[in-house]
Amino acid sequence: PLLIVTFLKKPWGKIPIFFGILILYIILSAWSLHFFKLLNPYLWRTISISLFFLFLLLFLKNRDLLQFKLKEKFHFTFTNSILYMFIIGWVFITYFRILSLPVTLSDARVMHLFQQSLYFQEGSFIFHNSNTWESAFRPINALLWNMFFSIFLENNALIEAPQIISWVGFILISRAIFSQLKINNKLAALVSLCVGFSPRILSLSTNNFIDLPSLFYFSGIIYFLIKLEKTDNVKIIDIVMLGTYCGAYLGSRMQGVILVPILLIYFFIIFFKKKSKSLKVLLIPIAFTLLLGIGKYLINYSAYGTPI
């Protein structure tokens, strides 16, 4: 994503789509492997790397089709060099902070390490008995985010490292939101730094008890709602991405059960205000939200007779 911002034209419209496609792939690939009982780190990693190289080949052959165009000129100034060094330096510091976190804290032990180990060993999302409410009732999409990036790790020492990626995504999508709102670039950059580097957000990025992925998913929903409200021509990719972020959030935290329906009501208001006659504009986000978001609720219903 930082390379997109640095080298591509009009990067702020591409950043939310980049992360949305990544989220869509993670959730769909995990559930697909689950249904065939093949959810193990080696196979998931092999498939992901293979598909990534296929995407690179597609990118090289169809750059115009994918609308990826390089900036004509790029040069480092003193100001942006200091900014990039600051961000990269902080990421390195955060890496060592996460490396020093014990994997025996309750959230890492109960939610991430234990469940990831169980799912990978069983090859599917097997329900398991637990004395903690987090294991029994918490939805699964935020855990999938951690599981995906952990398949590239050799051990569990960096099991919370995906929080860094969520933190970067949250900052960049926030900047994309400011771009949609036509806020002055320098002011938007300053606010993005305040959002990303405030003491509270810094503590969240390496805190085992709070989920940054859910905040990251929420920011994606806000971006595409604003974009749909401000544009006259609705693109299929935008409504698919809206459904992707809604589905990810619905299936990542219990708050999503309350907030996603409210946010979709706002989408309905936008739809009827534009007097759109295309039902697919209305149905596609709902379909993707349900497809990506209700998996753990179905598991809960199977085990308890109630989705929550």
PDB file of C-alpha atoms in Angstrom:
ATOM      1  CA  PRO A   1       0.000   0.000   0.000  1.00  0.00           C
ATOM      2  CA  LEU A   2       2.843   2.447   0.682  1.00  0.00           C
ATOM      3  CA  LEU A   3       4.191   1.706  -2.809  1.00  0.00           C
ATOM      4  CA  ILE A   4       0.746   2.480  -4.251  1.00  0.00           C
ATOM      5  CA  VAL A   5       0.738   5.843  -2.468  1.00  0.00           C
ATOM      6  CA  THR A   6       4.273   6.621  -3.583  1.00  0.00           C
ATOM      7  CA  PHE A   7       4.341   5.584  -7.236  1.00  0.00           C
ATOM      8  CA  LEU A   8       0.790   5.362  -8.652  1.00  0.00           C
ATOM      9  CA  LYS A   9      -1.462   8.082  -9.991  1.00  0.00           C
ATOM     10  CA  LYS A  10      -4.563   8.918  -7.924  1.00  0.00           C
ATOM     11  CA  PRO A  11      -3.572   6.457  -5.180  1.00  0.00           C
ATOM     12  CA  TRP A  12      -6.318   7.286  -2.661  1.00  0.00           C
ATOM     13  CA  GLY A  13      -9.003   5.718  -4.822  1.00  0.00           C
ATOM     14  CA  LYS A  14      -6.929   2.546  -5.177  1.00  0.00           C
ATOM     15  CA  ILE A  15      -5.976   2.023  -1.527  1.00  0.00           C
ATOM     16  CA  PRO A  16      -9.470   0.982  -0.227  1.00  0.00           C
ATOM     17  CA  ILE A  17      -9.919  -1.312  -3.247  1.00  0.00           C
ATOM     18  CA  PHE A  18      -6.489  -2.887  -2.656  1.00  0.00           C
ATOM     19  CA  PHE A  19      -7.343  -3.700   0.959  1.00  0.00           C
ATOM     20  CA  GLY A  20     -10.890  -4.736   0.021  1.00  0.00           C
ATOM     21  CA  ILE A  21      -9.644  -7.293  -2.495  1.00  0.00           C
ATOM     22  CA  LEU A  22      -7.189  -8.612   0.099  1.00  0.00           C
ATOM     23  CA  ILE A  23      -9.996  -8.963   2.687  1.00  0.00           C
ATOM     24  CA  LEU A  24     -12.249 -10.645   0.128  1.00  0.00           C
ATOM     25  CA  TYR A  25      -9.525 -13.131  -0.774  1.00  0.00           C
ATOM     26  CA  ILE A  26      -8.655 -13.951   2.839  1.00  0.00           C
ATOM     27  CA  ILE A  27     -12.240 -14.678   3.881  1.00  0.00           C
ATOM     28  CA  LEU A  28     -13.270 -16.601   0.758  1.00  0.00           C
ATOM     29  CA  SER A  29     -10.070 -18.669   0.582  1.00  0.00           C
ATOM     30  CA  ALA A  30     -10.279 -19.575   4.285  1.00  0.00           C
ATOM     31  CA  TRP A  31     -13.904 -20.707   4.083  1.00  0.00           C
ATOM     32  CA  SER A  32     -13.309 -22.554   0.805  1.00  0.00           C
ATOM     33  CA  LEU A  33     -10.450 -24.519   2.351  1.00  0.00           C
ATOM     34  CA  HIS A  34     -12.598 -25.066   5.450  1.00  0.00           C
ATOM     35  CA  PHE A  35     -15.370 -26.752   3.463  1.00  0.00           C
ATOM     36  CA  PHE A  36     -12.853 -29.191   1.984  1.00  0.00           C
ATOM     37  CA  LYS A  37     -11.129 -29.639   5.375  1.00  0.00           C
ATOM     38  CA  LEU A  38      -7.850 -28.380   3.906  1.00  0.00           C
ATOM     39  CA  LEU A  39      -7.335 -25.324   6.130  1.00  0.00           C
ATOM     40  CA  ASN A  40      -3.675 -25.785   7.019  1.00  0.00           C
ATOM     41  CA  PRO A  41      -0.861 -23.200   6.939  1.00  0.00           C
ATOM     42  CA  TYR A  42       1.238 -24.904   4.255  1.00  0.00           C
ATOM     43  CA  LEU A  43      -1.554 -25.289   1.695  1.00  0.00           C
ATOM     44  CA  TRP A  44      -3.039 -21.835   2.352  1.00  0.00           C
ATOM     45  CA  ARG A  45       0.405 -20.233   1.976  1.00  0.00           C
ATOM     46  CA  THR A  46       1.181 -22.167  -1.219  1.00  0.00           C
ATOM     47  CA  ILE A  47      -2.133 -21.237  -2.849  1.00  0.00           C
ATOM     48  CA  SER A  48      -1.786 -17.586  -1.809  1.00  0.00           C
ATOM     49  CA  ILE A  49       1.748 -17.218  -3.189  1.00  0.00           C
ATOM     50  CA  SER A  50       0.764 -18.944  -6.449  1.00  0.00           C
ATOM     51  CA  LEU A  51      -2.248 -16.683  -6.962  1.00  0.00           C
ATOM     52  CA  PHE A  52      -0.148 -13.627  -6.129  1.00  0.00           C
ATOM     53  CA  PHE A  53       2.299 -14.457  -8.924  1.00  0.00           C
ATOM     54  CA  LEU A  54      -0.601 -15.032 -11.314  1.00  0.00           C
ATOM     55  CA  PHE A  55      -1.899 -11.577 -10.369  1.00  0.00           C
ATOM     56  CA  LEU A  56       1.530 -10.059 -11.067  1.00  0.00           C
ATOM     57  CA  LEU A  57       1.504 -11.621 -14.557  1.00  0.00           C
ATOM     58  CA  LEU A  58      -2.000 -10.249 -15.141  1.00  0.00           C
ATOM     59  CA  PHE A  59      -0.853  -6.859 -13.903  1.00  0.00           C
ATOM     60  CA  LEU A  60       2.128  -6.764 -16.266  1.00  0.00           C
ATOM     61  CA  LYS A  61      -0.019  -7.702 -19.267  1.00  0.00           C
ATOM     62  CA  ASN A  62      -3.063  -5.545 -18.485  1.00  0.00           C
ATOM     63  CA  ARG A  63      -1.850  -2.444 -16.681  1.00  0.00           C
ATOM     64  CA  ASP A  64      -4.267  -0.194 -18.555  1.00  0.00           C
ATOM     65  CA  LEU A  65      -7.184  -2.552 -17.904  1.00  0.00           C
ATOM     66  CA  LEU A  66      -6.422  -2.573 -14.184  1.00  0.00           C
ATOM     67  CA  GLN A  67      -6.004   1.232 -14.254  1.00  0.00           C
ATOM     68  CA  PHE A  68      -2.620   1.123 -12.549  1.00  0.00           C
ATOM     69  CA  LYS A  69      -0.598   4.010 -13.969  1.00  0.00           C
ATOM     70  CA  LEU A  70       2.741   5.173 -12.631  1.00  0.00           C
ATOM     71  CA  LYS A  71       3.339   8.797 -11.743  1.00  0.00           C
ATOM     72  CA  GLU A  72       5.310  10.507 -14.489  1.00  0.00           C
ATOM     73  CA  LYS A  73       7.770  12.054 -12.084  1.00  0.00           C
ATOM     74  CA  PHE A  74       8.642  11.210  -8.531  1.00  0.00           C
ATOM     75  CA  HIS A  75      11.311  12.801  -6.413  1.00  0.00           C
ATOM     76  CA  PHE A  76      12.007  12.924  -2.721  1.00  0.00           C
ATOM     77  CA  THR A  77      11.861  16.279  -1.039  1.00  0.00           C
ATOM     78  CA  PHE A  78      13.254  17.003   2.382  1.00  0.00           C
ATOM     79  CA  THR A  79       9.731  17.119   3.828  1.00  0.00           C
ATOM     80  CA  ASN A  80       8.402  13.841   2.455  1.00  0.00           C
ATOM     81  CA  SER A  81      11.729  12.093   3.149  1.00  0.00           C
ATOM     82  CA  ILE A  82      11.409  12.977   6.838  1.00  0.00           C
ATOM     83  CA  LEU A  83       7.795  11.765   6.788  1.00  0.00           C
ATOM     84  CA  TYR A  84       8.651   8.400   5.211  1.00  0.00           C
ATOM     85  CA  MET A  85      11.585   7.847   7.575  1.00  0.00           C
ATOM     86  CA  PHE A  86       9.331   8.644  10.521  1.00  0.00           C
ATOM     87  CA  ILE A  87       6.665   6.140   9.422  1.00  0.00           C
ATOM     88  CA  ILE A  88       9.132   3.370   8.511  1.00  0.00           C
ATOM     89  CA  GLY A  89      11.087   3.922  11.727  1.00  0.00           C
ATOM     90  CA  TRP A  90       7.945   3.679  13.829  1.00  0.00           C
ATOM     91  CA  VAL A  91       6.919   0.452  12.082  1.00  0.00           C
ATOM     92  CA  PHE A  92      10.290  -1.081  12.969  1.00  0.00           C
ATOM     93  CA  ILE A  93       9.867   0.026  16.578  1.00  0.00           C
ATOM     94  CA  THR A  94       6.366  -1.464  16.634  1.00  0.00           C
ATOM     95  CA  TYR A  95       7.722  -4.721  15.215  1.00  0.00           C
ATOM     96  CA  PHE A  96      10.045  -5.109  18.205  1.00  0.00           C
ATOM     97  CA  ARG A  97       7.268  -4.056  20.594  1.00  0.00           C
ATOM     98  CA  ILE A  98       5.075  -6.833  19.247  1.00  0.00           C
ATOM     99  CA  LEU A  99       7.977  -9.261  19.310  1.00  0.00           C
ATOM    100  CA  SER A 100       8.362  -8.514  23.025  1.00  0.00           C
ATOM    101  CA  LEU A 101       4.664  -9.098  23.788  1.00  0.00           C
ATOM    102  CA  PRO A 102       4.091 -12.387  25.592  1.00  0.00           C
ATOM    103  CA  VAL A 103       1.849 -14.792  23.690  1.00  0.00           C
ATOM    104  CA  THR A 104       0.374 -15.917  27.014  1.00  0.00           C
ATOM    105  CA  LEU A 105      -1.844 -12.851  27.516  1.00  0.00           C
ATOM    106  CA  SER A 106      -5.520 -13.785  27.590  1.00  0.00           C
ATOM    107  CA  ASP A 107      -6.544 -12.503  24.160  1.00  0.00           C
ATOM    108  CA  ALA A 108      -3.556 -14.009  22.361  1.00  0.00           C
ATOM    109  CA  ARG A 109      -3.861 -17.257  24.304  1.00  0.00           C
ATOM    110  CA  VAL A 110      -7.649 -17.677  24.114  1.00  0.00           C
ATOM    111  CA  MET A 111      -8.524 -15.992  20.825  1.00  0.00           C
ATOM    112  CA  HIS A 112      -5.536 -16.083  18.503  1.00  0.00           C
ATOM    113  CA  LEU A 113      -2.963 -18.709  19.401  1.00  0.00           C
ATOM    114  CA  PHE A 114      -5.323 -21.370  20.734  1.00  0.00           C
ATOM    115  CA  GLN A 115      -8.028 -21.069  18.073  1.00  0.00           C
ATOM    116  CA  GLN A 116      -5.595 -20.701  15.197  1.00  0.00           C
ATOM    117  CA  SER A 117      -3.736 -23.809  16.334  1.00  0.00           C
ATOM    118  CA  LEU A 118      -6.996 -25.726  16.626  1.00  0.00           C
ATOM    119  CA  TYR A 119      -8.328 -24.662  13.237  1.00  0.00           C
ATOM    120  CA  PHE A 120      -5.048 -25.374  11.486  1.00  0.00           C
ATOM    121  CA  GLN A 121      -4.745 -28.799  13.101  1.00  0.00           C
ATOM    122  CA  GLU A 122      -8.341 -29.785  12.349  1.00  0.00           C
ATOM    123  CA  GLY A 123      -8.312 -28.304   8.828  1.00  0.00           C
ATOM    124  CA  SER A 124     -11.655 -26.575   9.401  1.00  0.00           C
ATOM    125  CA  PHE A 125     -13.530 -24.276  11.781  1.00  0.00           C
ATOM    126  CA  ILE A 126     -14.320 -26.926  14.353  1.00  0.00           C
ATOM    127  CA  PHE A 127     -16.410 -25.725  17.283  1.00  0.00           C
ATOM    128  CA  HIS A 128     -14.716 -26.397  20.599  1.00  0.00           C
ATOM    129  CA  ASN A 129     -15.813 -26.197  24.202  1.00  0.00           C
ATOM    130  CA  SER A 130     -14.389 -23.343  26.233  1.00  0.00           C
ATOM    131  CA  ASN A 131     -14.870 -21.710  29.611  1.00  0.00           C
ATOM    132  CA  THR A 132     -14.454 -18.232  28.100  1.00  0.00           C
ATOM    133  CA  TRP A 133     -17.198 -16.314  26.301  1.00  0.00           C
ATOM    134  CA  GLU A 134     -14.684 -14.882  23.795  1.00  0.00           C
ATOM    135  CA  SER A 135     -13.989 -18.287  22.279  1.00  0.00           C
ATOM    136  CA  ALA A 136     -17.621 -19.325  22.141  1.00  0.00           C
ATOM    137  CA  PHE A 137     -19.326 -16.216  20.786  1.00  0.00           C
ATOM    138  CA  ARG A 138     -16.831 -13.955  19.070  1.00  0.00           C
ATOM    139  CA  PRO A 139     -17.193 -13.896  15.244  1.00  0.00           C
ATOM    140  CA  ILE A 140     -14.305 -15.069  13.156  1.00  0.00           C
ATOM    141  CA  ASN A 141     -13.310 -12.581  10.412  1.00  0.00           C
ATOM    142  CA  ALA A 142     -10.869 -10.593  12.562  1.00  0.00           C
ATOM    143  CA  LEU A 143      -9.279 -13.914  13.554  1.00  0.00           C
ATOM    144  CA  LEU A 144      -8.997 -14.858   9.855  1.00  0.00           C
ATOM    145  CA  TRP A 145      -7.002 -11.649   9.307  1.00  0.00           C
ATOM    146  CA  ASN A 146      -4.502 -12.837  11.938  1.00  0.00           C
ATOM    147  CA  MET A 147      -4.549 -16.409  10.681  1.00  0.00           C
ATOM    148  CA  PHE A 148      -3.726 -15.413   7.112  1.00  0.00           C
ATOM    149  CA  PHE A 149      -0.611 -13.425   7.945  1.00  0.00           C
ATOM    150  CA  SER A 150       0.540 -15.955  10.529  1.00  0.00           C
ATOM    151  CA  ILE A 151       0.853 -18.639   7.816  1.00  0.00           C
ATOM    152  CA  PHE A 152       3.992 -16.779   6.682  1.00  0.00           C
ATOM    153  CA  LEU A 153       5.571 -16.882  10.162  1.00  0.00           C
ATOM    154  CA  GLU A 154       7.879 -19.584  11.398  1.00  0.00           C
ATOM    155  CA  ASN A 155       6.628 -19.433  14.989  1.00  0.00           C
ATOM    156  CA  ASN A 156       4.030 -17.687  17.147  1.00  0.00           C
ATOM    157  CA  ALA A 157       6.315 -14.914  18.447  1.00  0.00           C
ATOM    158  CA  LEU A 158       4.754 -12.354  16.066  1.00  0.00           C
ATOM    159  CA  ILE A 159       1.180 -13.589  16.287  1.00  0.00           C
ATOM    160  CA  GLU A 160      -0.060 -10.010  16.886  1.00  0.00           C
ATOM    161  CA  ALA A 161       1.914  -8.547  13.959  1.00  0.00           C
ATOM    162  CA  PRO A 162      -1.221  -8.262  11.733  1.00  0.00           C
ATOM    163  CA  GLN A 163      -2.235  -5.410  14.043  1.00  0.00           C
ATOM    164  CA  ILE A 164       0.473  -3.334  12.287  1.00  0.00           C
ATOM    165  CA  ILE A 165      -1.123  -4.035   8.902  1.00  0.00           C
ATOM    166  CA  SER A 166      -4.545  -3.072  10.244  1.00  0.00           C
ATOM    167  CA  TRP A 167      -3.014   0.115  11.674  1.00  0.00           C
ATOM    168  CA  VAL A 168      -1.461   1.039   8.309  1.00  0.00           C
ATOM    169  CA  GLY A 169      -4.731   0.264   6.504  1.00  0.00           C
ATOM    170  CA  PHE A 170      -6.732   2.358   8.955  1.00  0.00           C
ATOM    171  CA  ILE A 171      -4.421   5.378   8.447  1.00  0.00           C
ATOM    172  CA  LEU A 172      -4.395   5.124   4.659  1.00  0.00           C
ATOM    173  CA  ILE A 173      -8.153   4.586   4.310  1.00  0.00           C
ATOM    174  CA  SER A 174      -8.700   7.551   6.642  1.00  0.00           C
ATOM    175  CA  ARG A 175      -6.557   9.590   4.247  1.00  0.00           C
ATOM    176  CA  ALA A 176      -8.659   8.288   1.338  1.00  0.00           C
ATOM    177  CA  ILE A 177     -11.811   9.433   3.175  1.00  0.00           C
ATOM    178  CA  PHE A 178     -10.351  12.945   3.500  1.00  0.00           C
ATOM    179  CA  SER A 179      -9.609  12.849  -0.230  1.00  0.00           C
ATOM    180  CA  GLN A 180     -13.260  12.003  -0.958  1.00  0.00           C
ATOM    181  CA  LEU A 181     -14.339  14.922   1.220  1.00  0.00           C
ATOM    182  CA  LYS A 182     -12.083  17.266  -0.821  1.00  0.00           C
ATOM    183  CA  ILE A 183     -10.159  18.337   2.264  1.00  0.00           C
ATOM    184  CA  ASN A 184      -6.963  20.292   1.628  1.00  0.00           C
ATOM    185  CA  ASN A 185      -4.098  17.839   1.057  1.00  0.00           C
ATOM    186  CA  LYS A 186      -1.788  19.326   3.702  1.00  0.00           C
ATOM    187  CA  LEU A 187      -4.579  19.465   6.272  1.00  0.00           C
ATOM    188  CA  ALA A 188      -5.633  15.904   5.402  1.00  0.00           C
ATOM    189  CA  ALA A 189      -2.035  14.688   5.801  1.00  0.00           C
ATOM    190  CA  LEU A 190      -1.775  16.405   9.184  1.00  0.00           C
ATOM    191  CA  VAL A 191      -5.060  14.896  10.398  1.00  0.00           C
ATOM    192  CA  SER A 192      -3.980  11.456   9.125  1.00  0.00           C
ATOM    193  CA  LEU A 193      -0.794  11.717  11.179  1.00  0.00           C
ATOM    194  CA  CYS A 194      -2.826  12.719  14.227  1.00  0.00           C
ATOM    195  CA  VAL A 195      -5.179   9.770  13.664  1.00  0.00           C
ATOM    196  CA  GLY A 196      -2.375   7.280  13.062  1.00  0.00           C
ATOM    197  CA  PHE A 197       0.163   8.386  15.636  1.00  0.00           C
ATOM    198  CA  SER A 198      -1.990   9.527  18.534  1.00  0.00           C
ATOM    199  CA  PRO A 199      -1.010   7.802  21.805  1.00  0.00           C
ATOM    200  CA  ARG A 200      -4.315   5.942  21.959  1.00  0.00           C
ATOM    201  CA  ILE A 201      -4.003   4.481  18.459  1.00  0.00           C
ATOM    202  CA  LEU A 202      -0.363   3.579  19.110  1.00  0.00           C
ATOM    203  CA  SER A 203      -1.421   1.625  22.173  1.00  0.00           C
ATOM    204  CA  LEU A 204      -4.182  -0.094  20.185  1.00  0.00           C
ATOM    205  CA  SER A 205      -1.726  -1.220  17.526  1.00  0.00           C
ATOM    206  CA  THR A 206       0.166  -3.383  20.005  1.00  0.00           C
ATOM    207  CA  ASN A 207      -2.610  -4.172  22.469  1.00  0.00           C
ATOM    208  CA  ASN A 208      -3.765  -7.765  22.762  1.00  0.00           C
ATOM    209  CA  PHE A 209      -7.154  -6.765  24.147  1.00  0.00           C
ATOM    210  CA  ILE A 210      -8.549  -4.535  21.374  1.00  0.00           C
ATOM    211  CA  ASP A 211      -9.125  -5.380  17.715  1.00  0.00           C
ATOM    212  CA  LEU A 212      -7.716  -2.944  15.173  1.00  0.00           C
ATOM    213  CA  PRO A 213      -9.049  -5.023  12.230  1.00  0.00           C
ATOM    214  CA  SER A 214     -12.630  -4.091  13.152  1.00  0.00           C
ATOM    215  CA  LEU A 215     -11.725  -0.380  13.181  1.00  0.00           C
ATOM    216  CA  PHE A 216      -9.974  -0.936   9.855  1.00  0.00           C
ATOM    217  CA  TYR A 217     -13.070  -2.617   8.348  1.00  0.00           C
ATOM    218  CA  PHE A 218     -15.299   0.178   9.671  1.00  0.00           C
ATOM    219  CA  SER A 219     -13.174   2.854   7.972  1.00  0.00           C
ATOM    220  CA  GLY A 220     -13.570   1.017   4.644  1.00  0.00           C
ATOM    221  CA  ILE A 221     -17.368   1.071   4.986  1.00  0.00           C
ATOM    222  CA  ILE A 222     -17.333   4.818   5.651  1.00  0.00           C
ATOM    223  CA  TYR A 223     -15.118   5.450   2.602  1.00  0.00           C
ATOM    224  CA  PHE A 224     -17.388   3.656   0.154  1.00  0.00           C
ATOM    225  CA  LEU A 225     -20.582   5.128   1.622  1.00  0.00           C
ATOM    226  CA  ILE A 226     -19.149   8.620   1.110  1.00  0.00           C
ATOM    227  CA  LYS A 227     -17.978   7.725  -2.397  1.00  0.00           C
ATOM    228  CA  LEU A 228     -21.375   6.332  -3.390  1.00  0.00           C
ATOM    229  CA  GLU A 229     -23.113   9.417  -2.042  1.00  0.00           C
ATOM    230  CA  LYS A 230     -20.830  11.812  -3.929  1.00  0.00           C
ATOM    231  CA  THR A 231     -20.721  10.053  -7.320  1.00  0.00           C
ATOM    232  CA  ASP A 232     -23.532   9.904  -9.866  1.00  0.00           C
ATOM    233  CA  ASN A 233     -22.313   6.819 -11.735  1.00  0.00           C
ATOM    234  CA  VAL A 234     -22.228   3.816  -9.427  1.00  0.00           C
ATOM    235  CA  LYS A 235     -19.470   1.334 -10.277  1.00  0.00           C
ATOM    236  CA  ILE A 236     -19.833  -2.390  -9.602  1.00  0.00           C
ATOM    237  CA  ILE A 237     -16.429  -2.487  -7.871  1.00  0.00           C
ATOM    238  CA  ASP A 238     -17.601   0.146  -5.355  1.00  0.00           C
ATOM    239  CA  ILE A 239     -20.736  -1.738  -4.301  1.00  0.00           C
ATOM    240  CA  VAL A 240     -18.816  -5.030  -4.166  1.00  0.00           C
ATOM    241  CA  MET A 241     -16.207  -3.377  -1.915  1.00  0.00           C
ATOM    242  CA  LEU A 242     -18.944  -1.889   0.288  1.00  0.00           C
ATOM    243  CA  GLY A 243     -20.409  -5.361   0.741  1.00  0.00           C
ATOM    244  CA  THR A 244     -16.935  -6.783   1.397  1.00  0.00           C
ATOM    245  CA  TYR A 245     -16.137  -4.358   4.211  1.00  0.00           C
ATOM    246  CA  CYS A 246     -19.660  -4.728   5.676  1.00  0.00           C
ATOM    247  CA  GLY A 247     -19.370  -8.519   5.603  1.00  0.00           C
ATOM    248  CA  ALA A 248     -15.892  -8.418   7.149  1.00  0.00           C
ATOM    249  CA  TYR A 249     -17.115  -6.148   9.956  1.00  0.00           C
ATOM    250  CA  LEU A 250     -20.314  -8.128  10.546  1.00  0.00           C
ATOM    251  CA  GLY A 251     -18.227 -11.254  10.988  1.00  0.00           C
ATOM    252  CA  SER A 252     -15.405  -9.756  13.038  1.00  0.00           C
ATOM    253  CA  ARG A 253     -16.960  -8.198  16.146  1.00  0.00           C
ATOM    254  CA  MET A 254     -20.295  -8.271  17.958  1.00  0.00           C
ATOM    255  CA  GLN A 255     -20.578  -4.497  17.373  1.00  0.00           C
ATOM    256  CA  GLY A 256     -20.973  -5.304  13.690  1.00  0.00           C
ATOM    257  CA  VAL A 257     -24.350  -6.910  14.402  1.00  0.00           C
ATOM    258  CA  ILE A 258     -25.597  -3.473  15.466  1.00  0.00           C
ATOM    259  CA  LEU A 259     -23.576  -1.117  13.272  1.00  0.00           C
ATOM    260  CA  VAL A 260     -23.658  -2.894   9.901  1.00  0.00           C
ATOM    261  CA  PRO A 261     -27.497  -2.847   9.621  1.00  0.00           C
ATOM    262  CA  ILE A 262     -27.469   0.856  10.570  1.00  0.00           C
ATOM    263  CA  LEU A 263     -24.816   1.601   7.939  1.00  0.00           C
ATOM    264  CA  LEU A 264     -26.775  -0.374   5.326  1.00  0.00           C
ATOM    265  CA  ILE A 265     -29.865   1.707   6.155  1.00  0.00           C
ATOM    266  CA  TYR A 266     -27.771   4.762   5.279  1.00  0.00           C
ATOM    267  CA  PHE A 267     -26.845   2.995   2.009  1.00  0.00           C
ATOM    268  CA  PHE A 268     -30.570   2.463   1.295  1.00  0.00           C
ATOM    269  CA  ILE A 269     -31.130   6.195   1.818  1.00  0.00           C
ATOM    270  CA  ILE A 270     -28.373   6.968  -0.700  1.00  0.00           C
ATOM    271  CA  PHE A 271     -29.874   4.437  -3.150  1.00  0.00           C
ATOM    272  CA  PHE A 272     -33.395   5.886  -3.017  1.00  0.00           C
ATOM    273  CA  LYS A 273     -32.134   9.479  -3.018  1.00  0.00           C
ATOM    274  CA  LYS A 274     -30.344   8.813  -6.306  1.00  0.00           C
ATOM    275  CA  LYS A 275     -33.553   7.182  -7.639  1.00  0.00           C
ATOM    276  CA  SER A 276     -31.550   4.303  -9.050  1.00  0.00           C
ATOM    277  CA  LYS A 277     -33.593   1.733 -10.958  1.00  0.00           C
ATOM    278  CA  SER A 278     -30.912  -0.968 -10.855  1.00  0.00           C
ATOM    279  CA  LEU A 279     -31.716  -3.614  -8.280  1.00  0.00           C
ATOM    280  CA  LYS A 280     -28.209  -5.057  -8.504  1.00  0.00           C
ATOM    281  CA  VAL A 281     -26.878  -1.855  -6.916  1.00  0.00           C
ATOM    282  CA  LEU A 282     -29.099  -2.627  -3.936  1.00  0.00           C
ATOM    283  CA  LEU A 283     -28.723  -6.404  -3.796  1.00  0.00           C
ATOM    284  CA  ILE A 284     -24.974  -6.884  -4.404  1.00  0.00           C
ATOM    285  CA  PRO A 285     -23.800  -5.205  -1.135  1.00  0.00           C
ATOM    286  CA  ILE A 286     -26.423  -7.142   0.847  1.00  0.00           C
ATOM    287  CA  ALA A 287     -25.388 -10.427  -0.801  1.00  0.00           C
ATOM    288  CA  PHE A 288     -21.675  -9.867  -0.100  1.00  0.00           C
ATOM    289  CA  THR A 289     -22.420  -8.755   3.473  1.00  0.00           C
ATOM    290  CA  LEU A 290     -24.311 -11.972   4.188  1.00  0.00           C
ATOM    291  CA  LEU A 291     -21.891 -14.185   2.259  1.00  0.00           C
ATOM    292  CA  LEU A 292     -18.819 -12.938   4.123  1.00  0.00           C
ATOM    293  CA  GLY A 293     -20.332 -12.110   7.501  1.00  0.00           C
ATOM    294  CA  ILE A 294     -22.640 -14.848   8.784  1.00  0.00           C
ATOM    295  CA  GLY A 295     -20.322 -17.882   8.856  1.00  0.00           C
ATOM    296  CA  LYS A 296     -19.581 -17.889  12.592  1.00  0.00           C
ATOM    297  CA  TYR A 297     -23.230 -17.149  13.409  1.00  0.00           C
ATOM    298  CA  LEU A 298     -24.207 -20.314  11.535  1.00  0.00           C
ATOM    299  CA  ILE A 299     -21.614 -22.265  13.533  1.00  0.00           C
ATOM    300  CA  ASN A 300     -23.055 -20.778  16.735  1.00  0.00           C
ATOM    301  CA  TYR A 301     -26.582 -21.741  15.666  1.00  0.00           C
ATOM    302  CA  SER A 302     -25.458 -25.281  14.937  1.00  0.00           C
ATOM    303  CA  ALA A 303     -23.826 -25.586  18.368  1.00  0.00           C
ATOM    304  CA  TYR A 304     -26.235 -23.563  20.545  1.00  0.00           C
ATOM    305  CA  GLY A 305     -29.481 -23.225  18.583  1.00  0.00           C
ATOM    306  CA  THR A 306     -28.981 -19.435  18.502  1.00  0.00           C
ATOM    307  CA  PRO A 307     -26.750 -17.344  16.216  1.00  0.00           C
ATOM    308  CA  ILE A 308     -25.453 -15.122  19.064  1.00  0.00           C
TER     309      ILE A 308
END
